[in-house]
GROMACS .gro file of N, CA and C in nm:
model
  303
    1MET      N    1  -7.479   1.122  12.024
    1MET     CA    2  -7.395   1.027  11.950
    1MET      C    3  -7.378   1.110  11.815
    2ALA      N    4  -7.253   1.067  11.751
    2ALA     CA    5  -7.201   1.133  11.616
    2ALA      C    6  -7.277   1.096  11.500
    3VAL      N    7  -7.302   1.165  11.452
    3VAL     CA    8  -7.353   1.140  11.348
    3VAL      C    9  -7.252   1.142  11.198
    4ALA      N   10  -7.220   1.063  11.109
    4ALA     CA   11  -7.136   1.039  10.991
    4ALA      C   12  -7.194   1.146  10.915
    5PRO      N   13  -7.117   1.236  10.830
    5PRO     CA   14  -7.138   1.309  10.747
    5PRO      C   15  -7.223   1.256  10.599
    6ALA      N   16  -7.271   1.322  10.520
    6ALA     CA   17  -7.368   1.280  10.437
    6ALA      C   18  -7.288   1.179  10.336
    7VAL      N   19  -7.142   1.226  10.258
    7VAL     CA   20  -7.044   1.195  10.179
    7VAL      C   21  -6.941   1.071  10.332
    8HIS      N   22  -6.951   0.942  10.349
    8HIS     CA   23  -6.838   0.894  10.437
    8HIS      C   24  -6.835   0.734  10.382
    9VAL      N   25  -6.726   0.669  10.488
    9VAL     CA   26  -6.736   0.566  10.476
    9VAL      C   27  -6.712   0.534  10.609
   10THR      N   28  -6.773   0.452  10.671
   10THR     CA   29  -6.810   0.389  10.844
   10THR      C   30  -6.754   0.255  10.809
   11TYR      N   31  -6.746   0.203  10.950
   11TYR     CA   32  -6.684   0.073  10.959
   11TYR      C   33  -6.751   0.037  11.138
   12LEU      N   34  -6.826  -0.094  11.102
   12LEU     CA   35  -6.892  -0.131  11.224
   12LEU      C   36  -6.773  -0.254  11.288
   13LEU      N   37  -6.784  -0.212  11.408
   13LEU     CA   38  -6.657  -0.326  11.466
   13LEU      C   39  -6.767  -0.421  11.570
   14SER      N   40  -6.765  -0.546  11.566
   14SER     CA   41  -6.854  -0.599  11.660
   14SER      C   42  -6.787  -0.769  11.675
   15GLY      N   43  -6.842  -0.838  11.767
   15GLY     CA   44  -6.777  -0.992  11.817
   15GLY      C   45  -6.778  -1.061  11.696
   16TYR      N   46  -6.705  -1.140  11.623
   16TYR     CA   47  -6.712  -1.208  11.502
   16TYR      C   48  -6.664  -1.332  11.541
   17PRO      N   49  -6.685  -1.448  11.531
   17PRO     CA   50  -6.850  -1.476  11.420
   17PRO      C   51  -6.930  -1.454  11.541
   18ASP      N   52  -6.939  -1.398  11.683
   18ASP     CA   53  -7.031  -1.424  11.778
   18ASP      C   54  -7.010  -1.291  11.817
   19ALA      N   55  -7.119  -1.246  11.908
   19ALA     CA   56  -7.077  -1.100  11.971
   19ALA      C   57  -7.002  -1.150  12.111
   20LYS      N   58  -6.960  -1.235  12.156
   20LYS     CA   59  -6.878  -1.271  12.295
   20LYS      C   60  -6.768  -1.276  12.220
   21ASP      N   61  -6.735  -1.292  12.091
   21ASP     CA   62  -6.598  -1.286  12.048
   21ASP      C   63  -6.474  -1.183  11.989
   22GLU      N   64  -6.392  -1.202  11.975
   22GLU     CA   65  -6.313  -1.084  11.958
   22GLU      C   66  -6.361  -0.998  11.853
   23TRP      N   67  -6.350  -0.870  11.863
   23TRP     CA   68  -6.351  -0.733  11.782
   23TRP      C   69  -6.335  -0.750  11.637
   24ALA      N   70  -6.424  -0.741  11.518
   24ALA     CA   71  -6.370  -0.754  11.391
   24ALA      C   72  -6.483  -0.657  11.326
   25VAL      N   73  -6.418  -0.581  11.202
   25VAL     CA   74  -6.500  -0.516  11.104
   25VAL      C   75  -6.614  -0.642  11.035
   26THR      N   76  -6.750  -0.568  11.101
   26THR     CA   77  -6.788  -0.678  11.026
   26THR      C   78  -6.918  -0.614  10.960
   27ARG      N   79  -6.885  -0.499  10.922
   27ARG     CA   80  -6.993  -0.398  10.825
   27ARG      C   81  -6.905  -0.252  10.767
   28ILE      N   82  -6.867  -0.237  10.650
   28ILE     CA   83  -6.807  -0.122  10.578
   28ILE      C   84  -6.971  -0.085  10.482
   29HIS      N   85  -6.987   0.038  10.516
   29HIS     CA   86  -7.088   0.148  10.472
   29HIS      C   87  -7.004   0.242  10.401
   30ILE      N   88  -7.030   0.255  10.275
   30ILE     CA   89  -6.990   0.347  10.179
   30ILE      C   90  -7.094   0.466  10.085
   31THR      N   91  -7.054   0.577  10.140
   31THR     CA   92  -7.154   0.636  10.025
   31THR      C   93  -7.083   0.769   9.978
   32ASP      N   94  -6.934   0.779   9.964
   32ASP     CA   95  -6.843   0.850   9.871
   32ASP      C   96  -6.849   0.783   9.751
   33PRO      N   97  -6.883   0.829   9.651
   33PRO     CA   98  -6.898   0.841   9.531
   33PRO      C   99  -6.764   0.775   9.443
   34GLU      N  100  -6.643   0.870   9.542
   34GLU     CA  101  -6.514   0.839   9.452
   34GLU      C  102  -6.458   0.666   9.516
   35ILE      N  103  -6.492   0.657   9.616
   35ILE     CA  104  -6.438   0.500   9.668
   35ILE      C  105  -6.489   0.373   9.573
   36THR      N  106  -6.385   0.295   9.530
   36THR     CA  107  -6.408   0.176   9.430
   36THR      C  108  -6.384   0.058   9.526
   37VAL      N  109  -6.462  -0.045   9.483
   37VAL     CA  110  -6.482  -0.194   9.541
   37VAL      C  111  -6.480  -0.236   9.406
   38TYR      N  112  -6.373  -0.340   9.393
   38TYR     CA  113  -6.328  -0.364   9.287
   38TYR      C  114  -6.308  -0.341   9.126
   39GLY      N  115  -6.284  -0.191   9.139
   39GLY     CA  116  -6.333  -0.084   9.049
   39GLY      C  117  -6.459  -0.052   9.024
   40LEU      N  118  -6.542  -0.093   9.132
   40LEU     CA  119  -6.678  -0.015   9.079
   40LEU      C  120  -6.742   0.079   9.220
   41THR      N  121  -6.782   0.137   9.148
   41THR     CA  122  -6.831   0.246   9.282
   41THR      C  123  -6.999   0.230   9.267
   42MET      N  124  -7.031   0.332   9.361
   42MET     CA  125  -7.196   0.305   9.353
   42MET      C  126  -7.305   0.396   9.277
   43ASN      N  127  -7.202   0.484   9.127
   43ASN     CA  128  -7.262   0.482   9.048
   43ASN      C  129  -7.268   0.395   8.951
   44SER      N  130  -7.210   0.289   8.962
   44SER     CA  131  -7.204   0.173   8.843
   44SER      C  132  -7.351   0.142   8.842
   45THR      N  133  -7.384   0.112   8.736
   45THR     CA  134  -7.462   0.024   8.661
   45THR      C  135  -7.485  -0.121   8.698
   46ASN      N  136  -7.629  -0.142   8.701
   46ASN     CA  137  -7.550  -0.351   8.763
   46ASN      C  138  -7.532  -0.426   8.628
   47THR      N  139  -7.552  -0.333   8.532
   47THR     CA  140  -7.472  -0.405   8.422
   47THR      C  141  -7.321  -0.448   8.423
   48GLU      N  142  -7.275  -0.291   8.476
   48GLU     CA  143  -7.109  -0.329   8.507
   48GLU      C  144  -7.119  -0.392   8.596
   49ILE      N  145  -7.178  -0.402   8.720
   49ILE     CA  146  -7.155  -0.455   8.845
   49ILE      C  147  -7.167  -0.595   8.817
   50GLU      N  148  -7.262  -0.663   8.756
   50GLU     CA  149  -7.280  -0.792   8.696
   50GLU      C  150  -7.133  -0.833   8.631
   51GLY      N  151  -7.098  -0.772   8.535
   51GLY     CA  152  -6.980  -0.769   8.456
   51GLY      C  153  -6.872  -0.804   8.520
   52ARG      N  154  -6.884  -0.705   8.630
   52ARG     CA  155  -6.722  -0.719   8.710
   52ARG      C  156  -6.712  -0.821   8.770
   53MET      N  157  -6.831  -0.881   8.869
   53MET     CA  158  -6.814  -0.951   8.944
   53MET      C  159  -6.837  -1.110   8.833
   54ALA      N  160  -6.899  -1.124   8.746
   54ALA     CA  161  -6.872  -1.226   8.655
   54ALA      C  162  -6.744  -1.276   8.593
   55ASP      N  163  -6.643  -1.148   8.643
   55ASP     CA  164  -6.507  -1.177   8.564
   55ASP      C  165  -6.469  -1.243   8.709
   56MET      N  166  -6.503  -1.256   8.842
   56MET     CA  167  -6.441  -1.319   8.935
   56MET      C  168  -6.533  -1.421   9.000
   57THR      N  169  -6.612  -1.504   8.886
   57THR     CA  170  -6.678  -1.631   8.919
   57THR      C  171  -6.636  -1.729   9.004
   58ASP      N  172  -6.501  -1.716   9.017
   58ASP     CA  173  -6.449  -1.804   9.079
   58ASP      C  174  -6.407  -1.775   9.237
   59LYS      N  175  -6.491  -1.638   9.271
   59LYS     CA  176  -6.506  -1.581   9.412
   59LYS      C  177  -6.618  -1.568   9.432
   60PHE      N  178  -6.657  -1.482   9.369
   60PHE     CA  179  -6.833  -1.424   9.402
   60PHE      C  180  -6.940  -1.521   9.344
   61HIS      N  181  -7.051  -1.501   9.387
   61HIS     CA  182  -7.195  -1.568   9.368
   61HIS      C  183  -7.298  -1.476   9.347
   62TYR      N  184  -7.354  -1.484   9.245
   62TYR     CA  185  -7.490  -1.348   9.227
   62TYR      C  186  -7.597  -1.404   9.366
   63SER      N  187  -7.606  -1.316   9.433
   63SER     CA  188  -7.725  -1.312   9.560
   63SER      C  189  -7.837  -1.283   9.493
   64GLU      N  190  -7.835  -1.187   9.485
   64GLU     CA  191  -8.008  -1.120   9.453
   64GLU      C  192  -8.018  -0.986   9.399
   65VAL      N  193  -8.122  -0.952   9.315
   65VAL     CA  194  -8.124  -0.788   9.261
   65VAL      C  195  -8.249  -0.743   9.311
   66ASN      N  196  -8.254  -0.661   9.448
   66ASN     CA  197  -8.393  -0.656   9.471
   66ASN      C  198  -8.475  -0.547   9.403
   67ASP      N  199  -8.436  -0.443   9.310
   67ASP     CA  200  -8.461  -0.367   9.215
   67ASP      C  201  -8.357  -0.343   9.161
   68VAL      N  202  -8.381  -0.194   9.014
   68VAL     CA  203  -8.339  -0.209   8.916
   68VAL      C  204  -8.176  -0.104   8.999
   69LEU      N  205  -8.198  -0.066   9.102
   69LEU     CA  206  -8.071   0.006   9.144
   69LEU      C  207  -8.036  -0.090   9.255
   70HIS      N  208  -8.034  -0.195   9.323
   70HIS     CA  209  -7.980  -0.246   9.421
   70HIS      C  210  -7.942  -0.414   9.387
   71ILE      N  211  -7.787  -0.462   9.361
   71ILE     CA  212  -7.757  -0.581   9.352
   71ILE      C  213  -7.681  -0.665   9.499
   72SER      N  214  -7.654  -0.743   9.481
   72SER     CA  215  -7.595  -0.825   9.593
   72SER      C  216  -7.517  -0.935   9.543
   73PHE      N  217  -7.387  -0.961   9.569
   73PHE     CA  218  -7.311  -1.063   9.531
   73PHE      C  219  -7.258  -1.136   9.713
   74ASN      N  220  -7.183  -1.258   9.700
   74ASN     CA  221  -7.154  -1.299   9.812
   74ASN      C  222  -7.013  -1.348   9.793
   75VAL      N  223  -6.948  -1.352   9.893
   75VAL     CA  224  -6.851  -1.441   9.863
   75VAL      C  225  -6.793  -1.507  10.006
   76GLY      N  226  -6.839  -1.625  10.048
   76GLY     CA  227  -6.845  -1.709  10.165
   76GLY      C  228  -6.979  -1.640  10.224
   77LYS      N  229  -6.939  -1.605  10.377
   77LYS     CA  230  -7.045  -1.551  10.428
   77LYS      C  231  -7.061  -1.377  10.434
   78CYS      N  232  -6.950  -1.327  10.333
   78CYS     CA  233  -6.959  -1.144  10.311
   78CYS      C  234  -7.036  -1.118  10.212
   79VAL      N  235  -7.140  -1.012  10.267
   79VAL     CA  236  -7.227  -0.994  10.123
   79VAL      C  237  -7.164  -0.819  10.045
   80PHE      N  238  -7.162  -0.806   9.949
   80PHE     CA  239  -7.114  -0.690   9.898
   80PHE      C  240  -7.268  -0.704   9.828
   81ASP      N  241  -7.312  -0.552   9.892
   81ASP     CA  242  -7.434  -0.481   9.845
   81ASP      C  243  -7.412  -0.341   9.761
   82PHE      N  244  -7.473  -0.337   9.616
   82PHE     CA  245  -7.435  -0.212   9.580
   82PHE      C  246  -7.597  -0.184   9.532
   83SER      N  247  -7.607  -0.026   9.557
   83SER     CA  248  -7.710   0.068   9.543
   83SER      C  249  -7.683   0.191   9.531
   84SER      N  250  -7.788   0.257   9.460
   84SER     CA  251  -7.735   0.420   9.385
   84SER      C  252  -7.702   0.495   9.557
   85SER      N  253  -7.721   0.448   9.614
   85SER     CA  254  -7.707   0.560   9.738
   85SER      C  255  -7.590   0.509   9.830
   86ALA      N  256  -7.582   0.364   9.821
   86ALA     CA  257  -7.441   0.291   9.899
   86ALA      C  258  -7.371   0.173   9.850
   87ILE      N  259  -7.270   0.171   9.897
   87ILE     CA  260  -7.204   0.056   9.912
   87ILE      C  261  -7.185  -0.032  10.046
   88ASN      N  262  -7.263  -0.156  10.019
   88ASN     CA  263  -7.238  -0.210  10.203
   88ASN      C  264  -7.208  -0.349  10.170
   89ILE      N  265  -7.060  -0.363  10.267
   89ILE     CA  266  -7.009  -0.491  10.273
   89ILE      C  267  -7.017  -0.541  10.399
   90GLY      N  268  -7.062  -0.656  10.429
   90GLY     CA  269  -7.080  -0.706  10.553
   90GLY      C  270  -7.082  -0.885  10.599
   91VAL      N  271  -7.074  -0.891  10.701
   91VAL     CA  272  -7.098  -1.031  10.744
   91VAL      C  273  -7.187  -1.022  10.853
   92ALA      N  274  -7.260  -1.140  10.857
   92ALA     CA  275  -7.380  -1.177  10.931
   92ALA      C  276  -7.289  -1.210  11.086
   93THR      N  277  -7.347  -1.190  11.211
   93THR     CA  278  -7.288  -1.240  11.305
   93THR      C  279  -7.403  -1.305  11.419
   94THR      N  280  -7.378  -1.382  11.501
   94THR     CA  281  -7.427  -1.418  11.578
   94THR      C  282  -7.451  -1.366  11.718
   95ASN      N  283  -7.549  -1.406  11.779
   95ASN     CA  284  -7.562  -1.364  11.919
   95ASN      C  285  -7.567  -1.465  12.049
   96LYS      N  286  -7.522  -1.585  12.052
   96LYS     CA  287  -7.607  -1.701  12.082
   96LYS      C  288  -7.603  -1.712  12.266
   97GLU      N  289  -7.528  -1.598  12.300
   97GLU     CA  290  -7.549  -1.605  12.435
   97GLU      C  291  -7.666  -1.482  12.455
   98GLU      N  292  -7.716  -1.436  12.381
   98GLU     CA  293  -7.802  -1.340  12.388
   98GLU      C  294  -7.736  -1.196  12.504
   99ILE      N  295  -7.671  -1.181  12.431
   99ILE     CA  296  -7.583  -1.041  12.568
   99ILE      C  297  -7.676  -0.932  12.485
  100ILE      N  298  -7.701  -0.850  12.601
  100ILE     CA  299  -7.759  -0.744  12.576
  100ILE      C  300  -7.677  -0.604  12.600
  101TYR      N  301  -7.687  -0.547  12.550
  101TYR     CA  302  -7.571  -0.430  12.581
  101TYR      C  303  -7.610  -0.295  12.600
   0.00000   0.00000   0.00000
């Protein structure tokens, strides 16, 4: 199985909204500190993240702070999760027919 390098951007494709549906990008995992998401990087502080997301309150809703280096916001079903080691963007999928791969 291939392994991504330490600094990367990876995309997960899966059936969306259910495993049986057409493929879509359902997760983006970013460990490259040069990549920006809404002007933020994985090196942004919680204060910077909260400030930027507050500027877009018509779109983003505060989700949770799990610890001092981990904060999440969502827009609809999509979650933007920032930590000191990565940025994760994703949506939950279902598997109503319990497909086993």
